[in-house]
């Protein structure tokens, strides 16, 4: 039986909360893999973002399973945030749970359900058989310690974003992110906690930052024309990073893989190689718009050539020919 989480499942939640997989990497690295930690509070929050389901199989050999998606009202995508315990992943319960979570996301208005999975993960095949397809790949880079700078780089091109940067940020996003990804993910939102790099009146770099108690997460966007990327990243770390007591993570998508080389040169280490997978919950249907043409509907076509005159002209021409 599959049903929404309620008070009867508190014991199950306590047992599996640290035994599952978090398939939302930003959440896992900034707040922990225990993605159901805010579940109880979320149950009493209007317009809640988390939807949690439980599988209680009738067969005793099948384990109880819990899964969760995160979806903010009005957004076109939801994220698969948690499924567990690990020993339940090979069972049929996890497959049924993935289907139920996808249906729930669609009922809430989401068009896509996203999961970030390592291909060596035990759940990779389950996710793929549930209708998810790979649309991008990403490498997570990690910096555990604060870099020591004898002569900190003075990169004045970095500054905090403002509302006036929004159009330029969207333009940069549209130029470097493939159209396939743009169909699934929204452009980054301007929240005044991120950083921009301008040069000669053009935005060439943008760092979308999410801070959590366990780490700081950065989604970088760099134009291919950017110069001195190593110095730019070092300038960010030296002058603006607030991650001195927490690990710093950079999520580098495959279409910007060249950023990883710069991160490696300045001390970052690869942490996780993931497939970003999506299940489409809605399909756009092209339907022709039927509307009457005002110059045709309800009228009779009028002849544009005077047929009577043409006939008279032809008779006169024939008479002239006979006379000759």
PDB file of C-alpha atoms in Angstrom:
ATOM      1  CA  UNK A   1       0.000   0.000   0.000  1.00  0.00           C
ATOM      2  CA  UNK A   2       1.295   3.455  -0.953  1.00  0.00           C
ATOM      3  CA  UNK A   3      -0.006   6.472   0.930  1.00  0.00           C
ATOM      4  CA  UNK A   4       1.087   9.924   2.145  1.00  0.00           C
ATOM      5  CA  UNK A   5       3.190  10.109   5.295  1.00  0.00           C
ATOM      6  CA  UNK A   6       1.287  10.590   8.558  1.00  0.00           C
ATOM      7  CA  UNK A   7       1.810  10.207  12.293  1.00  0.00           C
ATOM      8  CA  UNK A   8       1.654   6.392  12.057  1.00  0.00           C
ATOM      9  CA  UNK A   9       4.973   6.455  10.171  1.00  0.00           C
ATOM     10  CA  UNK A  10       7.050   8.280  12.785  1.00  0.00           C
ATOM     11  CA  UNK A  11       8.751   5.057  13.815  1.00  0.00           C
ATOM     12  CA  UNK A  12       9.664   4.268  10.202  1.00  0.00           C
ATOM     13  CA  UNK A  13      10.982   7.793   9.731  1.00  0.00           C
ATOM     14  CA  UNK A  14      13.192   7.421  12.787  1.00  0.00           C
ATOM     15  CA  UNK A  15      14.589   4.122  11.506  1.00  0.00           C
ATOM     16  CA  UNK A  16      15.406   5.141   7.921  1.00  0.00           C
ATOM     17  CA  UNK A  17      16.217   8.839   8.162  1.00  0.00           C
ATOM     18  CA  UNK A  18      19.980   8.140   8.037  1.00  0.00           C
ATOM     19  CA  UNK A  19      19.805   5.057   5.815  1.00  0.00           C
ATOM     20  CA  UNK A  20      18.596   6.457   2.508  1.00  0.00           C
ATOM     21  CA  UNK A  21      19.830   8.380  -0.496  1.00  0.00           C
ATOM     22  CA  UNK A  22      19.424  12.085  -1.121  1.00  0.00           C
ATOM     23  CA  UNK A  23      19.127  12.715  -4.866  1.00  0.00           C
ATOM     24  CA  UNK A  24      19.255  16.514  -4.576  1.00  0.00           C
ATOM     25  CA  UNK A  25      22.990  17.224  -4.404  1.00  0.00           C
ATOM     26  CA  UNK A  26      22.738  20.829  -3.299  1.00  0.00           C
ATOM     27  CA  UNK A  27      20.542  19.795  -0.388  1.00  0.00           C
ATOM     28  CA  UNK A  28      22.762  16.842   0.502  1.00  0.00           C
ATOM     29  CA  UNK A  29      26.012  18.828   0.601  1.00  0.00           C
ATOM     30  CA  UNK A  30      24.671  21.938   2.341  1.00  0.00           C
ATOM     31  CA  UNK A  31      22.153  20.489   4.801  1.00  0.00           C
ATOM     32  CA  UNK A  32      22.819  16.750   4.888  1.00  0.00           C
ATOM     33  CA  UNK A  33      21.655  13.575   3.202  1.00  0.00           C
ATOM     34  CA  UNK A  34      18.870  13.260   5.773  1.00  0.00           C
ATOM     35  CA  UNK A  35      16.431  15.142   3.569  1.00  0.00           C
ATOM     36  CA  UNK A  36      13.422  14.244   5.737  1.00  0.00           C
ATOM     37  CA  UNK A  37      14.780  16.183   8.705  1.00  0.00           C
ATOM     38  CA  UNK A  38      12.316  19.055   8.189  1.00  0.00           C
ATOM     39  CA  UNK A  39       9.375  16.783   7.416  1.00  0.00           C
ATOM     40  CA  UNK A  40       7.479  17.283  10.665  1.00  0.00           C
ATOM     41  CA  UNK A  41       7.707  21.076  10.459  1.00  0.00           C
ATOM     42  CA  UNK A  42       6.743  21.007   6.794  1.00  0.00           C
ATOM     43  CA  UNK A  43       3.572  19.042   7.562  1.00  0.00           C
ATOM     44  CA  UNK A  44       2.182  22.107   9.355  1.00  0.00           C
ATOM     45  CA  UNK A  45       3.437  24.734   6.889  1.00  0.00           C
ATOM     46  CA  UNK A  46       0.933  26.225   4.396  1.00  0.00           C
ATOM     47  CA  UNK A  47       1.995  25.728   0.793  1.00  0.00           C
ATOM     48  CA  UNK A  48       4.553  23.166   1.873  1.00  0.00           C
ATOM     49  CA  UNK A  49       7.309  22.174  -0.506  1.00  0.00           C
ATOM     50  CA  UNK A  50       7.890  18.576   0.615  1.00  0.00           C
ATOM     51  CA  UNK A  51       5.650  15.643  -0.304  1.00  0.00           C
ATOM     52  CA  UNK A  52       6.484  12.371   1.416  1.00  0.00           C
ATOM     53  CA  UNK A  53       5.041   8.946   0.652  1.00  0.00           C
ATOM     54  CA  UNK A  54       5.341   5.590   2.393  1.00  0.00           C
ATOM     55  CA  UNK A  55       5.106   2.049   1.030  1.00  0.00           C
ATOM     56  CA  UNK A  56       3.786  -0.560   3.457  1.00  0.00           C
ATOM     57  CA  UNK A  57       3.908  -3.852   1.500  1.00  0.00           C
ATOM     58  CA  UNK A  58       1.526  -6.668   2.375  1.00  0.00           C
ATOM     59  CA  UNK A  59       4.318  -9.187   1.830  1.00  0.00           C
ATOM     60  CA  UNK A  60       6.475  -9.462   4.934  1.00  0.00           C
ATOM     61  CA  UNK A  61       9.630 -10.039   2.924  1.00  0.00           C
ATOM     62  CA  UNK A  62       9.204  -6.632   1.244  1.00  0.00           C
ATOM     63  CA  UNK A  63      10.703  -3.773   3.331  1.00  0.00           C
ATOM     64  CA  UNK A  64       8.859  -0.595   4.227  1.00  0.00           C
ATOM     65  CA  UNK A  65      10.056   2.317   2.102  1.00  0.00           C
ATOM     66  CA  UNK A  66       9.831   6.086   2.362  1.00  0.00           C
ATOM     67  CA  UNK A  67      10.385   8.653  -0.391  1.00  0.00           C
ATOM     68  CA  UNK A  68      10.170  12.411  -0.770  1.00  0.00           C
ATOM     69  CA  UNK A  69      10.010  15.073  -3.462  1.00  0.00           C
ATOM     70  CA  UNK A  70      10.513  18.831  -3.110  1.00  0.00           C
ATOM     71  CA  UNK A  71       8.366  21.173  -5.189  1.00  0.00           C
ATOM     72  CA  UNK A  72       7.695  24.866  -4.729  1.00  0.00           C
ATOM     73  CA  UNK A  73       4.273  25.982  -5.892  1.00  0.00           C
ATOM     74  CA  UNK A  74       4.350  27.458  -9.385  1.00  0.00           C
ATOM     75  CA  UNK A  75       7.741  26.047 -10.394  1.00  0.00           C
ATOM     76  CA  UNK A  76       7.864  23.811 -13.488  1.00  0.00           C
ATOM     77  CA  UNK A  77      10.125  21.189 -11.910  1.00  0.00           C
ATOM     78  CA  UNK A  78      10.248  19.092  -8.762  1.00  0.00           C
ATOM     79  CA  UNK A  79      13.243  17.297  -7.254  1.00  0.00           C
ATOM     80  CA  UNK A  80      13.511  13.763  -5.958  1.00  0.00           C
ATOM     81  CA  UNK A  81      15.085  14.443  -2.579  1.00  0.00           C
ATOM     82  CA  UNK A  82      15.036  11.178  -0.621  1.00  0.00           C
ATOM     83  CA  UNK A  83      14.389   7.445  -0.875  1.00  0.00           C
ATOM     84  CA  UNK A  84      15.275   4.811   1.694  1.00  0.00           C
ATOM     85  CA  UNK A  85      16.319   2.646   3.327  1.00  0.00           C
ATOM     86  CA  UNK A  86      19.130   1.380   1.107  1.00  0.00           C
ATOM     87  CA  UNK A  87      18.123  -2.277   1.476  1.00  0.00           C
ATOM     88  CA  UNK A  88      14.708  -1.440   0.002  1.00  0.00           C
ATOM     89  CA  UNK A  89      16.103   0.002  -3.232  1.00  0.00           C
ATOM     90  CA  UNK A  90      16.386  -3.331  -5.129  1.00  0.00           C
ATOM     91  CA  UNK A  91      12.801  -4.259  -4.177  1.00  0.00           C
ATOM     92  CA  UNK A  92       9.589  -3.635  -6.086  1.00  0.00           C
ATOM     93  CA  UNK A  93       8.533  -1.220  -3.359  1.00  0.00           C
ATOM     94  CA  UNK A  94      11.034   1.406  -4.503  1.00  0.00           C
ATOM     95  CA  UNK A  95       9.819   1.160  -8.105  1.00  0.00           C
ATOM     96  CA  UNK A  96       6.211   1.648  -7.065  1.00  0.00           C
ATOM     97  CA  UNK A  97       7.260   4.516  -4.831  1.00  0.00           C
ATOM     98  CA  UNK A  98       9.097   6.282  -7.680  1.00  0.00           C
ATOM     99  CA  UNK A  99       5.974   6.029  -9.844  1.00  0.00           C
ATOM    100  CA  UNK A 100       3.797   7.425  -7.063  1.00  0.00           C
ATOM    101  CA  UNK A 101       6.157  10.333  -6.421  1.00  0.00           C
ATOM    102  CA  UNK A 102       6.197  11.178 -10.128  1.00  0.00           C
ATOM    103  CA  UNK A 103       2.416  11.177 -10.259  1.00  0.00           C
ATOM    104  CA  UNK A 104       2.246  13.384  -7.172  1.00  0.00           C
ATOM    105  CA  UNK A 105       4.687  15.876  -8.698  1.00  0.00           C
ATOM    106  CA  UNK A 106       2.538  16.010 -11.840  1.00  0.00           C
ATOM    107  CA  UNK A 107      -0.631  16.526  -9.791  1.00  0.00           C
ATOM    108  CA  UNK A 108       1.044  19.518  -8.128  1.00  0.00           C
ATOM    109  CA  UNK A 109       1.698  21.102 -11.519  1.00  0.00           C
ATOM    110  CA  UNK A 110       5.342  20.123 -12.027  1.00  0.00           C
ATOM    111  CA  UNK A 111       6.333  19.353 -15.607  1.00  0.00           C
ATOM    112  CA  UNK A 112       9.594  17.568 -14.740  1.00  0.00           C
ATOM    113  CA  UNK A 113      10.998  15.509 -11.881  1.00  0.00           C
ATOM    114  CA  UNK A 114      14.783  15.801 -11.458  1.00  0.00           C
ATOM    115  CA  UNK A 115      17.180  13.373  -9.775  1.00  0.00           C
ATOM    116  CA  UNK A 116      20.989  13.615  -9.485  1.00  0.00           C
ATOM    117  CA  UNK A 117      22.448  10.122  -9.356  1.00  0.00           C
ATOM    118  CA  UNK A 118      25.888   8.561  -9.534  1.00  0.00           C
ATOM    119  CA  UNK A 119      25.895   5.859 -12.193  1.00  0.00           C
ATOM    120  CA  UNK A 120      27.483   3.448  -9.711  1.00  0.00           C
ATOM    121  CA  UNK A 121      24.664   4.061  -7.225  1.00  0.00           C
ATOM    122  CA  UNK A 122      22.350   1.107  -6.481  1.00  0.00           C
ATOM    123  CA  UNK A 123      19.344   3.237  -7.417  1.00  0.00           C
ATOM    124  CA  UNK A 124      20.558   4.284 -10.862  1.00  0.00           C
ATOM    125  CA  UNK A 125      18.822   1.430 -12.709  1.00  0.00           C
ATOM    126  CA  UNK A 126      15.613   1.926 -10.709  1.00  0.00           C
ATOM    127  CA  UNK A 127      15.488   5.584 -11.632  1.00  0.00           C
ATOM    128  CA  UNK A 128      16.136   4.865 -15.296  1.00  0.00           C
ATOM    129  CA  UNK A 129      13.483   2.122 -15.437  1.00  0.00           C
ATOM    130  CA  UNK A 130      11.031   4.563 -13.835  1.00  0.00           C
ATOM    131  CA  UNK A 131      11.221   6.781 -16.926  1.00  0.00           C
ATOM    132  CA  UNK A 132      14.123   9.085 -16.075  1.00  0.00           C
ATOM    133  CA  UNK A 133      16.600  10.005 -18.809  1.00  0.00           C
ATOM    134  CA  UNK A 134      20.026  11.661 -18.592  1.00  0.00           C
ATOM    135  CA  UNK A 135      20.019  15.232 -19.897  1.00  0.00           C
ATOM    136  CA  UNK A 136      23.285  16.488 -18.383  1.00  0.00           C
ATOM    137  CA  UNK A 137      26.282  15.403 -16.332  1.00  0.00           C
ATOM    138  CA  UNK A 138      28.022  17.211 -13.512  1.00  0.00           C
ATOM    139  CA  UNK A 139      31.174  16.920 -11.445  1.00  0.00           C
ATOM    140  CA  UNK A 140      31.120  18.113  -7.849  1.00  0.00           C
ATOM    141  CA  UNK A 141      34.421  19.714  -6.762  1.00  0.00           C
ATOM    142  CA  UNK A 142      35.235  20.149  -3.079  1.00  0.00           C
ATOM    143  CA  UNK A 143      37.598  22.398  -1.132  1.00  0.00           C
ATOM    144  CA  UNK A 144      37.888  21.395   2.538  1.00  0.00           C
ATOM    145  CA  UNK A 145      40.450  23.866   3.845  1.00  0.00           C
ATOM    146  CA  UNK A 146      40.936  27.575   3.528  1.00  0.00           C
ATOM    147  CA  UNK A 147      43.720  28.478   1.123  1.00  0.00           C
ATOM    148  CA  UNK A 148      46.679  30.371   2.542  1.00  0.00           C
ATOM    149  CA  UNK A 149      47.519  33.520   0.602  1.00  0.00           C
ATOM    150  CA  UNK A 150      50.880  35.184   1.164  1.00  0.00           C
ATOM    151  CA  UNK A 151      49.771  37.869  -1.264  1.00  0.00           C
ATOM    152  CA  UNK A 152      45.986  37.700  -1.617  1.00  0.00           C
ATOM    153  CA  UNK A 153      44.920  38.440  -5.196  1.00  0.00           C
ATOM    154  CA  UNK A 154      43.135  41.731  -5.554  1.00  0.00           C
ATOM    155  CA  UNK A 155      40.400  41.026  -8.054  1.00  0.00           C
ATOM    156  CA  UNK A 156      38.125  44.036  -8.006  1.00  0.00           C
ATOM    157  CA  UNK A 157      35.914  42.740 -10.804  1.00  0.00           C
ATOM    158  CA  UNK A 158      33.840  40.644  -8.369  1.00  0.00           C
ATOM    159  CA  UNK A 159      30.954  42.383  -6.641  1.00  0.00           C
ATOM    160  CA  UNK A 160      27.619  41.439  -5.121  1.00  0.00           C
ATOM    161  CA  UNK A 161      24.763  41.179  -7.577  1.00  0.00           C
ATOM    162  CA  UNK A 162      21.980  43.757  -7.735  1.00  0.00           C
ATOM    163  CA  UNK A 163      18.592  43.880  -9.408  1.00  0.00           C
ATOM    164  CA  UNK A 164      20.145  45.720 -12.342  1.00  0.00           C
ATOM    165  CA  UNK A 165      22.203  42.593 -13.121  1.00  0.00           C
ATOM    166  CA  UNK A 166      19.187  40.346 -13.671  1.00  0.00           C
ATOM    167  CA  UNK A 167      18.846  40.840 -17.436  1.00  0.00           C
ATOM    168  CA  UNK A 168      22.575  40.309 -17.961  1.00  0.00           C
ATOM    169  CA  UNK A 169      22.521  37.157 -15.830  1.00  0.00           C
ATOM    170  CA  UNK A 170      19.632  35.746 -17.836  1.00  0.00           C
ATOM    171  CA  UNK A 171      21.434  36.617 -21.075  1.00  0.00           C
ATOM    172  CA  UNK A 172      24.595  34.825 -19.881  1.00  0.00           C
ATOM    173  CA  UNK A 173      22.528  31.801 -18.866  1.00  0.00           C
ATOM    174  CA  UNK A 174      20.818  31.618 -22.264  1.00  0.00           C
ATOM    175  CA  UNK A 175      24.137  31.868 -24.081  1.00  0.00           C
ATOM    176  CA  UNK A 176      26.033  29.108 -22.263  1.00  0.00           C
ATOM    177  CA  UNK A 177      23.361  26.612 -21.109  1.00  0.00           C
ATOM    178  CA  UNK A 178      22.144  24.167 -23.791  1.00  0.00           C
ATOM    179  CA  UNK A 179      18.536  24.457 -24.923  1.00  0.00           C
ATOM    180  CA  UNK A 180      17.778  20.941 -23.641  1.00  0.00           C
ATOM    181  CA  UNK A 181      18.705  21.989 -20.100  1.00  0.00           C
ATOM    182  CA  UNK A 182      16.828  25.283 -20.395  1.00  0.00           C
ATOM    183  CA  UNK A 183      13.640  23.300 -21.040  1.00  0.00           C
ATOM    184  CA  UNK A 184      13.963  21.729 -17.592  1.00  0.00           C
ATOM    185  CA  UNK A 185      15.689  24.215 -15.297  1.00  0.00           C
ATOM    186  CA  UNK A 186      14.896  27.852 -14.623  1.00  0.00           C
ATOM    187  CA  UNK A 187      17.523  30.612 -14.871  1.00  0.00           C
ATOM    188  CA  UNK A 188      19.138  31.471 -11.518  1.00  0.00           C
ATOM    189  CA  UNK A 189      17.148  33.859  -9.367  1.00  0.00           C
ATOM    190  CA  UNK A 190      18.683  37.171  -8.288  1.00  0.00           C
ATOM    191  CA  UNK A 191      18.724  37.085  -4.487  1.00  0.00           C
ATOM    192  CA  UNK A 192      21.572  39.543  -3.770  1.00  0.00           C
ATOM    193  CA  UNK A 193      23.683  36.814  -2.186  1.00  0.00           C
ATOM    194  CA  UNK A 194      25.634  35.963  -5.318  1.00  0.00           C
ATOM    195  CA  UNK A 195      28.562  37.525  -7.210  1.00  0.00           C
ATOM    196  CA  UNK A 196      29.066  38.889 -10.700  1.00  0.00           C
ATOM    197  CA  UNK A 197      32.148  39.642 -12.791  1.00  0.00           C
ATOM    198  CA  UNK A 198      31.940  42.405 -15.411  1.00  0.00           C
ATOM    199  CA  UNK A 199      34.595  43.376 -17.909  1.00  0.00           C
ATOM    200  CA  UNK A 200      34.321  46.195 -20.425  1.00  0.00           C
ATOM    201  CA  UNK A 201      30.581  46.438 -19.969  1.00  0.00           C
ATOM    202  CA  UNK A 202      29.891  42.709 -20.438  1.00  0.00           C
ATOM    203  CA  UNK A 203      28.944  40.153 -17.795  1.00  0.00           C
ATOM    204  CA  UNK A 204      31.444  37.285 -18.111  1.00  0.00           C
ATOM    205  CA  UNK A 205      31.034  35.479 -14.802  1.00  0.00           C
ATOM    206  CA  UNK A 206      28.310  34.698 -12.303  1.00  0.00           C
ATOM    207  CA  UNK A 207      28.434  32.602  -9.118  1.00  0.00           C
ATOM    208  CA  UNK A 208      25.076  31.358  -7.821  1.00  0.00           C
ATOM    209  CA  UNK A 209      25.659  30.570  -4.136  1.00  0.00           C
ATOM    210  CA  UNK A 210      23.633  28.545  -1.633  1.00  0.00           C
ATOM    211  CA  UNK A 211      24.807  28.493   1.979  1.00  0.00           C
ATOM    212  CA  UNK A 212      23.968  25.780   4.483  1.00  0.00           C
ATOM    213  CA  UNK A 213      25.152  24.604   7.897  1.00  0.00           C
ATOM    214  CA  UNK A 214      27.249  21.796   6.370  1.00  0.00           C
ATOM    215  CA  UNK A 215      28.712  23.550   3.337  1.00  0.00           C
ATOM    216  CA  UNK A 216      28.580  26.281   0.712  1.00  0.00           C
ATOM    217  CA  UNK A 217      27.347  25.343  -2.768  1.00  0.00           C
ATOM    218  CA  UNK A 218      28.294  27.282  -5.907  1.00  0.00           C
ATOM    219  CA  UNK A 219      26.833  26.959  -9.407  1.00  0.00           C
ATOM    220  CA  UNK A 220      29.306  28.788 -11.694  1.00  0.00           C
ATOM    221  CA  UNK A 221      28.427  30.403 -15.021  1.00  0.00           C
ATOM    222  CA  UNK A 222      31.389  31.639 -17.065  1.00  0.00           C
ATOM    223  CA  UNK A 223      31.438  32.961 -20.603  1.00  0.00           C
ATOM    224  CA  UNK A 224      34.097  31.212 -22.761  1.00  0.00           C
ATOM    225  CA  UNK A 225      35.698  34.610 -23.377  1.00  0.00           C
ATOM    226  CA  UNK A 226      36.542  35.050 -19.695  1.00  0.00           C
ATOM    227  CA  UNK A 227      40.242  35.643 -19.034  1.00  0.00           C
ATOM    228  CA  UNK A 228      42.504  34.592 -16.140  1.00  0.00           C
ATOM    229  CA  UNK A 229      39.954  32.176 -14.667  1.00  0.00           C
ATOM    230  CA  UNK A 230      42.409  30.888 -12.051  1.00  0.00           C
ATOM    231  CA  UNK A 231      43.002  34.407 -10.744  1.00  0.00           C
ATOM    232  CA  UNK A 232      39.288  35.144 -10.749  1.00  0.00           C
ATOM    233  CA  UNK A 233      38.506  32.050  -8.667  1.00  0.00           C
ATOM    234  CA  UNK A 234      41.360  32.794  -6.278  1.00  0.00           C
ATOM    235  CA  UNK A 235      40.102  36.343  -5.920  1.00  0.00           C
ATOM    236  CA  UNK A 236      36.678  35.035  -4.989  1.00  0.00           C
ATOM    237  CA  UNK A 237      38.138  32.632  -2.427  1.00  0.00           C
ATOM    238  CA  UNK A 238      40.445  35.244  -0.894  1.00  0.00           C
ATOM    239  CA  UNK A 239      38.075  38.168  -0.648  1.00  0.00           C
ATOM    240  CA  UNK A 240      34.510  36.944  -0.632  1.00  0.00           C
ATOM    241  CA  UNK A 241      34.242  33.329   0.477  1.00  0.00           C
ATOM    242  CA  UNK A 242      32.486  32.852   3.827  1.00  0.00           C
ATOM    243  CA  UNK A 243      33.151  29.110   3.919  1.00  0.00           C
ATOM    244  CA  UNK A 244      36.159  29.186   6.278  1.00  0.00           C
ATOM    245  CA  UNK A 245      34.492  26.740   8.664  1.00  0.00           C
ATOM    246  CA  UNK A 246      32.635  24.683   6.038  1.00  0.00           C
ATOM    247  CA  UNK A 247      33.552  22.813   2.852  1.00  0.00           C
ATOM    248  CA  UNK A 248      33.057  24.672  -0.425  1.00  0.00           C
ATOM    249  CA  UNK A 249      31.458  22.824  -3.353  1.00  0.00           C
ATOM    250  CA  UNK A 250      31.443  23.814  -7.019  1.00  0.00           C
ATOM    251  CA  UNK A 251      28.963  22.013  -9.271  1.00  0.00           C
ATOM    252  CA  UNK A 252      30.401  21.981 -12.809  1.00  0.00           C
ATOM    253  CA  UNK A 253      28.147  20.801 -15.620  1.00  0.00           C
ATOM    254  CA  UNK A 254      29.602  18.914 -18.583  1.00  0.00           C
ATOM    255  CA  UNK A 255      28.975  21.825 -20.949  1.00  0.00           C
ATOM    256  CA  UNK A 256      31.334  23.907 -18.782  1.00  0.00           C
ATOM    257  CA  UNK A 257      33.808  21.159 -17.987  1.00  0.00           C
ATOM    258  CA  UNK A 258      36.799  23.429 -18.648  1.00  0.00           C
ATOM    259  CA  UNK A 259      36.076  25.159 -15.320  1.00  0.00           C
ATOM    260  CA  UNK A 260      37.075  21.947 -13.544  1.00  0.00           C
ATOM    261  CA  UNK A 261      40.663  22.247 -14.756  1.00  0.00           C
ATOM    262  CA  UNK A 262      40.984  25.656 -13.108  1.00  0.00           C
ATOM    263  CA  UNK A 263      39.431  24.373  -9.877  1.00  0.00           C
ATOM    264  CA  UNK A 264      41.882  21.483  -9.782  1.00  0.00           C
ATOM    265  CA  UNK A 265      44.846  23.798 -10.286  1.00  0.00           C
ATOM    266  CA  UNK A 266      43.903  25.936  -7.289  1.00  0.00           C
ATOM    267  CA  UNK A 267      43.340  23.036  -4.887  1.00  0.00           C
ATOM    268  CA  UNK A 268      39.834  21.608  -5.366  1.00  0.00           C
ATOM    269  CA  UNK A 269      39.338  17.838  -5.493  1.00  0.00           C
ATOM    270  CA  UNK A 270      36.656  15.890  -7.397  1.00  0.00           C
ATOM    271  CA  UNK A 271      33.979  14.704  -5.005  1.00  0.00           C
ATOM    272  CA  UNK A 272      31.209  13.084  -7.064  1.00  0.00           C
ATOM    273  CA  UNK A 273      30.552  12.369 -10.754  1.00  0.00           C
ATOM    274  CA  UNK A 274      26.795  12.426 -11.369  1.00  0.00           C
ATOM    275  CA  UNK A 275      24.189  11.991 -14.053  1.00  0.00           C
ATOM    276  CA  UNK A 276      21.475  14.637 -13.901  1.00  0.00           C
ATOM    277  CA  UNK A 277      18.282  12.796 -14.836  1.00  0.00           C
ATOM    278  CA  UNK A 278      14.782  14.011 -15.580  1.00  0.00           C
ATOM    279  CA  UNK A 279      11.378  12.430 -15.921  1.00  0.00           C
ATOM    280  CA  UNK A 280       8.973  14.392 -18.081  1.00  0.00           C
ATOM    281  CA  UNK A 281       5.571  14.641 -16.432  1.00  0.00           C
ATOM    282  CA  UNK A 282       3.875  16.774 -19.090  1.00  0.00           C
ATOM    283  CA  UNK A 283       4.196  16.934 -22.847  1.00  0.00           C
ATOM    284  CA  UNK A 284       3.589  20.101 -24.834  1.00  0.00           C
ATOM    285  CA  UNK A 285       0.812  19.572 -27.399  1.00  0.00           C
ATOM    286  CA  UNK A 286       0.752  21.801 -30.437  1.00  0.00           C
ATOM    287  CA  UNK A 287      -2.855  22.542 -31.374  1.00  0.00           C
ATOM    288  CA  UNK A 288      -3.800  24.806 -34.285  1.00  0.00           C
ATOM    289  CA  UNK A 289      -5.843  27.848 -33.378  1.00  0.00           C
ATOM    290  CA  UNK A 290      -9.063  27.747 -35.411  1.00  0.00           C
ATOM    291  CA  UNK A 291     -10.417  31.201 -36.230  1.00  0.00           C
ATOM    292  CA  UNK A 292     -12.562  32.375 -39.167  1.00  0.00           C
ATOM    293  CA  UNK A 293     -11.051  34.580 -41.831  1.00  0.00           C
ATOM    294  CA  UNK A 294     -13.229  37.703 -41.925  1.00  0.00           C
ATOM    295  CA  UNK A 295     -12.751  38.225 -45.668  1.00  0.00           C
ATOM    296  CA  UNK A 296     -13.941  34.717 -46.530  1.00  0.00           C
ATOM    297  CA  UNK A 297     -16.324  33.392 -43.894  1.00  0.00           C
ATOM    298  CA  UNK A 298     -19.971  34.473 -44.443  1.00  0.00           C
ATOM    299  CA  UNK A 299     -19.381  36.118 -47.832  1.00  0.00           C
ATOM    300  CA  UNK A 300     -19.625  35.111 -51.466  1.00  0.00           C
ATOM    301  CA  UNK A 301     -16.562  35.594 -53.635  1.00  0.00           C
ATOM    302  CA  UNK A 302     -16.984  38.375 -56.149  1.00  0.00           C
ATOM    303  CA  UNK A 303     -15.528  37.934 -59.626  1.00  0.00           C
ATOM    304  CA  UNK A 304     -12.562  40.118 -60.254  1.00  0.00           C
ATOM    305  CA  UNK A 305     -12.813  39.953 -64.063  1.00  0.00           C
ATOM    306  CA  UNK A 306     -15.884  41.097 -66.087  1.00  0.00           C
ATOM    307  CA  UNK A 307     -16.757  37.848 -67.885  1.00  0.00           C
ATOM    308  CA  UNK A 308     -19.403  39.512 -70.080  1.00  0.00           C
ATOM    309  CA  UNK A 309     -16.869  41.962 -71.446  1.00  0.00           C
ATOM    310  CA  UNK A 310     -14.453  39.154 -72.168  1.00  0.00           C
ATOM    311  CA  UNK A 311     -17.136  37.318 -74.156  1.00  0.00           C
ATOM    312  CA  UNK A 312     -18.016  40.404 -76.196  1.00  0.00           C
ATOM    313  CA  UNK A 313     -14.362  41.016 -76.903  1.00  0.00           C
ATOM    314  CA  UNK A 314     -13.905  37.472 -78.106  1.00  0.00           C
ATOM    315  CA  UNK A 315     -16.925  37.772 -80.490  1.00  0.00           C
ATOM    316  CA  UNK A 316     -15.619  40.944 -81.999  1.00  0.00           C
ATOM    317  CA  UNK A 317     -12.236  39.335 -82.489  1.00  0.00           C
ATOM    318  CA  UNK A 318     -13.773  36.351 -84.275  1.00  0.00           C
ATOM    319  CA  UNK A 319     -15.843  38.612 -86.555  1.00  0.00           C
ATOM    320  CA  UNK A 320     -12.757  40.560 -87.521  1.00  0.00           C
ATOM    321  CA  UNK A 321     -10.959  37.353 -88.367  1.00  0.00           C
ATOM    322  CA  UNK A 322     -13.800  36.114 -90.603  1.00  0.00           C
ATOM    323  CA  UNK A 323     -13.994  39.435 -92.427  1.00  0.00           C
ATOM    324  CA  UNK A 324     -10.373  39.271 -93.268  1.00  0.00           C
TER     325      UNK A 324
END
